[in-house]
XYZ file of C-alpha atoms in Angstrom:
328
model
C 30.079 -18.353 15.380
C 31.931 -21.429 14.253
C 28.958 -23.133 12.028
C 29.466 -21.695 8.415
C 26.529 -19.836 7.855
C 24.571 -17.517 5.335
C 23.422 -13.878 5.833
C 20.272 -13.362 4.260
C 17.607 -10.209 4.051
C 14.358 -9.580 2.756
C 14.235 -5.729 2.550
C 10.477 -3.911 1.949
C 9.652 -0.251 2.554
C 8.419 -0.918 6.024
C 10.465 -3.287 7.461
C 13.386 -5.595 6.956
C 14.072 -9.015 7.979
C 17.710 -10.128 8.472
C 18.747 -13.667 9.169
C 21.889 -16.170 9.494
C 21.306 -19.665 8.297
C 23.342 -22.688 8.916
C 25.035 -23.360 5.664
C 24.321 -27.297 5.494
C 20.589 -27.334 6.097
C 20.020 -23.604 5.681
C 17.925 -23.880 9.059
C 17.722 -20.370 10.907
C 20.214 -19.456 13.641
C 19.262 -16.372 14.088
C 16.877 -13.923 12.416
C 15.589 -10.268 13.482
C 13.440 -7.640 12.396
C 13.532 -3.605 11.948
C 11.696 -1.093 11.053
C 13.507 -0.055 7.443
C 12.955 4.265 8.069
C 15.179 3.383 11.046
C 18.274 3.015 9.321
C 19.973 5.075 6.651
C 20.813 2.204 4.744
C 21.236 -1.575 4.859
C 24.614 -1.691 6.254
C 24.081 0.431 8.782
C 21.155 -2.047 9.882
C 23.857 -5.224 9.466
C 26.215 -3.486 11.820
C 23.185 -3.062 14.250
C 22.244 -6.931 13.361
C 26.056 -7.975 13.949
C 26.191 -6.025 17.405
C 29.984 -6.429 18.844
C 30.098 -9.826 16.812
C 32.061 -9.973 13.525
C 30.053 -11.411 10.644
C 31.955 -14.054 8.876
C 29.359 -15.516 6.616
C 29.903 -17.854 3.554
C 27.741 -16.057 1.675
C 24.999 -13.176 1.456
C 21.891 -12.407 -0.711
C 19.440 -9.712 -0.065
C 15.575 -9.711 -1.493
C 15.202 -6.118 -1.672
C 11.538 -4.359 -3.214
C 12.234 -3.106 -6.390
C 13.768 -3.823 -9.619
C 17.579 -4.993 -9.267
C 19.936 -3.979 -12.573
C 23.672 -5.075 -12.412
C 23.582 -6.158 -8.704
C 21.761 -2.474 -7.690
C 18.420 -2.099 -6.327
C 16.913 1.150 -5.505
C 14.255 0.476 -3.243
C 10.873 1.443 -4.463
C 9.211 2.938 -1.245
C 12.704 3.547 0.658
C 15.318 5.921 0.275
C 18.065 2.907 0.232
C 20.499 2.205 -2.769
C 21.156 -1.802 -2.154
C 24.788 -2.599 -4.133
C 25.902 -6.044 -4.406
C 29.594 -4.451 -4.379
C 29.177 -2.767 -1.709
C 28.142 -5.783 0.592
C 30.809 -7.930 -1.055
C 33.400 -5.423 0.317
C 31.911 -4.886 3.429
C 31.426 -8.679 4.331
C 34.520 -9.963 2.235
C 32.064 -12.895 0.702
C 29.999 -13.461 -2.583
C 26.949 -11.390 -2.354
C 23.909 -11.106 -4.354
C 21.088 -8.731 -4.372
C 17.851 -10.072 -5.999
C 14.292 -8.777 -6.387
C 12.237 -9.764 -3.428
C 10.026 -11.348 -4.653
C 12.458 -13.070 -6.214
C 13.653 -14.370 -2.910
C 10.133 -15.107 -1.891
C 9.735 -17.316 -4.856
C 12.582 -19.280 -4.019
C 11.655 -20.159 -0.842
C 8.193 -21.619 -1.472
C 10.079 -24.782 -1.943
C 11.439 -24.599 1.386
C 8.022 -24.563 3.433
C 5.999 -27.017 4.953
C 2.338 -27.681 4.238
C 1.378 -26.147 7.446
C 2.801 -22.791 5.919
C 0.482 -22.658 3.290
C -3.494 -21.692 3.315
C -5.100 -23.363 0.484
C -7.734 -21.129 -0.764
C -8.743 -23.295 -4.048
C -7.515 -27.010 -4.441
C -7.653 -26.717 -8.388
C -6.255 -29.670 -10.529
C -2.339 -28.818 -10.432
C -0.460 -29.709 -13.447
C 3.436 -29.887 -14.140
C 4.253 -26.125 -15.385
C 4.663 -22.908 -14.310
C 3.777 -21.191 -11.176
C 3.187 -17.816 -10.329
C 3.356 -15.602 -7.162
C 1.850 -12.526 -6.216
C 2.256 -10.278 -2.802
C 0.349 -7.075 -1.871
C 2.493 -5.657 1.426
C 3.770 -2.268 1.182
C 3.406 -2.341 -2.413
C 2.485 -4.841 -4.689
C 5.067 -7.728 -6.103
C 4.624 -10.046 -8.958
C 6.708 -13.207 -9.928
C 6.527 -15.943 -12.407
C 7.917 -18.987 -11.301
C 9.095 -20.455 -14.655
C 9.239 -24.712 -14.958
C 12.594 -25.349 -16.661
C 11.588 -29.075 -16.622
C 13.489 -30.107 -13.132
C 12.602 -26.929 -10.762
C 10.953 -23.832 -10.698
C 13.015 -20.875 -11.592
C 11.969 -17.356 -9.801
C 11.809 -14.560 -12.733
C 11.199 -11.075 -11.231
C 8.805 -8.985 -12.698
C 7.430 -5.231 -12.286
C 4.047 -6.170 -12.967
C 2.577 -4.557 -9.934
C 3.246 -1.396 -11.379
C 1.344 -1.937 -14.831
C -1.616 -0.097 -15.328
C -4.814 -0.662 -13.925
C -7.975 -2.280 -15.689
C -11.126 -2.264 -14.701
C -13.435 -5.107 -14.789
C -16.710 -3.334 -14.619
C -18.774 -0.228 -14.302
C -17.760 0.768 -10.485
C -13.910 -0.115 -11.186
C -14.188 2.343 -14.379
C -15.546 4.843 -12.134
C -12.860 4.083 -9.504
C -10.027 4.117 -12.241
C -11.863 8.063 -13.423
C -11.453 9.116 -9.749
C -7.893 8.203 -9.479
C -6.788 10.010 -13.000
C -7.977 13.282 -10.995
C -4.679 12.396 -8.874
C -2.677 10.040 -11.219
C -1.397 10.380 -14.462
C -0.835 6.269 -14.441
C -2.709 4.593 -12.456
C -1.108 1.300 -11.570
C -2.297 -1.916 -9.995
C -0.089 -1.144 -6.890
C -2.501 2.105 -6.584
C -5.316 -0.354 -5.712
C -3.753 -3.473 -4.375
C -0.990 -2.648 -1.712
C -1.093 -1.421 2.211
C 0.808 1.957 1.333
C -2.391 2.798 -1.412
C -4.945 0.571 -1.796
C -7.597 1.160 1.291
C -7.000 4.787 1.414
C -7.880 5.066 -2.391
C -10.778 2.940 -2.507
C -12.030 4.539 1.039
C -12.101 7.563 -0.529
C -13.547 6.484 -3.619
C -16.688 4.740 -1.536
C -16.791 8.139 0.646
C -16.363 10.990 -2.178
C -18.682 9.587 -4.573
C -21.857 8.760 -1.877
C -21.072 5.360 -2.305
C -20.873 4.669 1.580
C -20.819 7.494 4.488
C -17.516 8.192 5.890
C -16.336 7.736 9.606
C -14.511 10.441 11.697
C -13.595 7.270 13.741
C -11.757 5.387 11.095
C -9.901 8.242 9.555
C -8.435 8.990 12.896
C -7.193 5.849 13.460
C -5.638 5.646 10.205
C -4.091 9.072 10.584
C -2.326 7.297 13.269
C -2.011 3.720 12.058
C -2.866 3.560 8.666
C -5.906 3.074 6.105
C -4.715 -0.957 6.361
C -5.116 -1.235 10.098
C -8.063 1.168 10.208
C -10.059 -0.510 7.798
C -9.560 -4.146 8.619
C -10.592 -2.727 12.702
C -13.518 -1.563 11.481
C -14.767 -4.365 8.589
C -14.811 -7.114 11.322
C -16.549 -4.714 13.663
C -19.347 -4.414 10.406
C -18.874 -0.580 9.822
C -20.360 -0.299 6.040
C -17.712 1.696 4.524
C -14.811 -0.600 6.046
C -16.636 -3.797 4.540
C -17.054 -2.274 1.181
C -13.443 -1.025 1.179
C -12.293 -4.390 2.604
C -14.409 -6.411 -0.282
C -13.618 -4.326 -2.762
C -10.023 -4.522 -2.114
C -10.096 -8.284 -1.906
C -12.127 -8.463 -5.421
C -9.012 -6.283 -7.187
C -6.383 -8.791 -5.373
C -8.409 -11.487 -7.223
C -8.893 -9.672 -10.436
C -5.113 -9.055 -10.654
C -3.991 -12.558 -9.377
C -6.179 -13.900 -12.353
C -4.502 -11.637 -14.812
C -1.089 -13.031 -13.892
C -2.253 -16.683 -13.784
C -3.463 -16.377 -17.242
C 0.010 -14.448 -18.192
C 2.393 -17.049 -16.425
C -0.072 -19.944 -17.649
C 0.473 -20.907 -13.838
C -1.075 -24.452 -14.059
C 1.440 -25.795 -11.366
C -0.338 -23.173 -9.115
C -0.661 -19.317 -7.482
C 0.917 -18.536 -4.346
C 0.018 -15.340 -2.696
C 2.753 -13.931 -0.399
C 2.826 -10.326 1.303
C 1.893 -9.104 4.604
C -1.330 -8.243 4.090
C -3.277 -11.529 3.109
C -2.731 -13.498 6.479
C -4.086 -10.569 7.895
C -7.507 -10.240 6.168
C -7.424 -13.974 6.210
C -11.584 -14.255 6.728
C -12.001 -11.654 3.935
C -9.549 -13.547 1.474
C -11.870 -16.865 2.209
C -15.416 -15.099 1.515
C -15.290 -15.845 -1.626
C -15.030 -12.442 -3.617
C -11.162 -13.278 -4.291
C -12.172 -16.625 -5.612
C -15.144 -15.151 -7.834
C -12.778 -12.217 -9.386
C -9.908 -14.850 -10.066
C -12.003 -16.647 -12.352
C -13.786 -13.953 -13.762
C -12.166 -14.263 -17.291
C -15.034 -14.869 -19.698
C -14.007 -18.209 -21.841
C -10.696 -18.832 -19.489
C -13.036 -19.366 -16.146
C -12.809 -23.131 -16.387
C -8.916 -22.708 -16.702
C -8.807 -20.811 -13.771
C -10.734 -22.862 -11.634
C -8.231 -25.550 -12.060
C -5.091 -23.586 -10.903
C -4.605 -24.325 -6.940
C -4.434 -20.985 -5.252
C -2.939 -21.040 -1.580
C -1.705 -18.233 0.544
C 1.722 -17.845 2.480
C 1.577 -17.779 5.762
C 5.223 -17.735 6.716
C 6.617 -14.133 6.808
C 10.208 -15.045 6.586
C 9.676 -16.973 3.148
C 11.417 -14.423 1.165
C 14.667 -14.587 3.937
C 14.685 -18.251 3.658
C 14.563 -17.845 -0.155
C 17.325 -15.686 -0.225
C 19.258 -17.626 1.712
C 18.714 -20.764 -0.872
C 19.599 -18.189 -3.690
C 23.013 -17.634 -2.144
C 23.978 -21.267 -0.994
C 23.211 -22.278 -4.849
C 24.847 -19.102 -6.611
C 27.980 -19.085 -4.379
C 27.990 -23.109 -5.354
C 28.126 -23.743 -1.860
C 25.505 -26.616 -2.022
């Protein structure tokens, strides 16, 4: 390949996207998705992606699901550790490892309007924005407005303590305390934990009758897929689980919007929201989002969009590499 290009990656606990992007325009040249657990480390995956060809990229940037300290990320829901120094040595080019939400935040500016589904029009004002992504885990990011552009500031806000908003959620918290010393938002708003925890709470507390058929599917395919399928079919416990999941998603999104003072907008990323779009639009998310007492009117003014492009973080990683390797 003679065209100058950037190698970008978006590493999650379940799947990883890798892509080559044309340096001048950041147009995708080639992308591929891998099951993360199929590889012992990222370099093995990159070698598989390269195949017989030699990768001669101008820069590489990997967005990774976990905290990044000194260019090293231990993936939160995977056994890998990704090190910028190892990538730099192996690929012989500038290399960066950033948080996956930071990568996602960098990619939003490259999206056409058709890649965004508007949940709330609001009345946008110049200032900060925010990004929240539920997938395998729960990621959060502040998009800080520096007067010229938004700078993605990563966080581990998904691991902050869950706070109930009503008596039922207080009972949900007490239920999970039987299992966990610390109950984070990720335990309730994520694909790995959320659907299962909400479902078993509703079943075990007698709020809804359990379903052997749903549980059998969940054992094979996970509770997210099972709840989604049976909720669409109208099974009461699946509907109740989905409604509670969406409400909790909205509640924490409202918390993030307040903390970030995200007058320019809130973006919902991750793999879950586009898959349950009909449930996200039924009102429960927005009701919980704005239910913040005296700040309800403030939150009603914040535009909310769901990101439909699953390669946003990949685009953002490529954009980050171009800018920080001074290739612009």
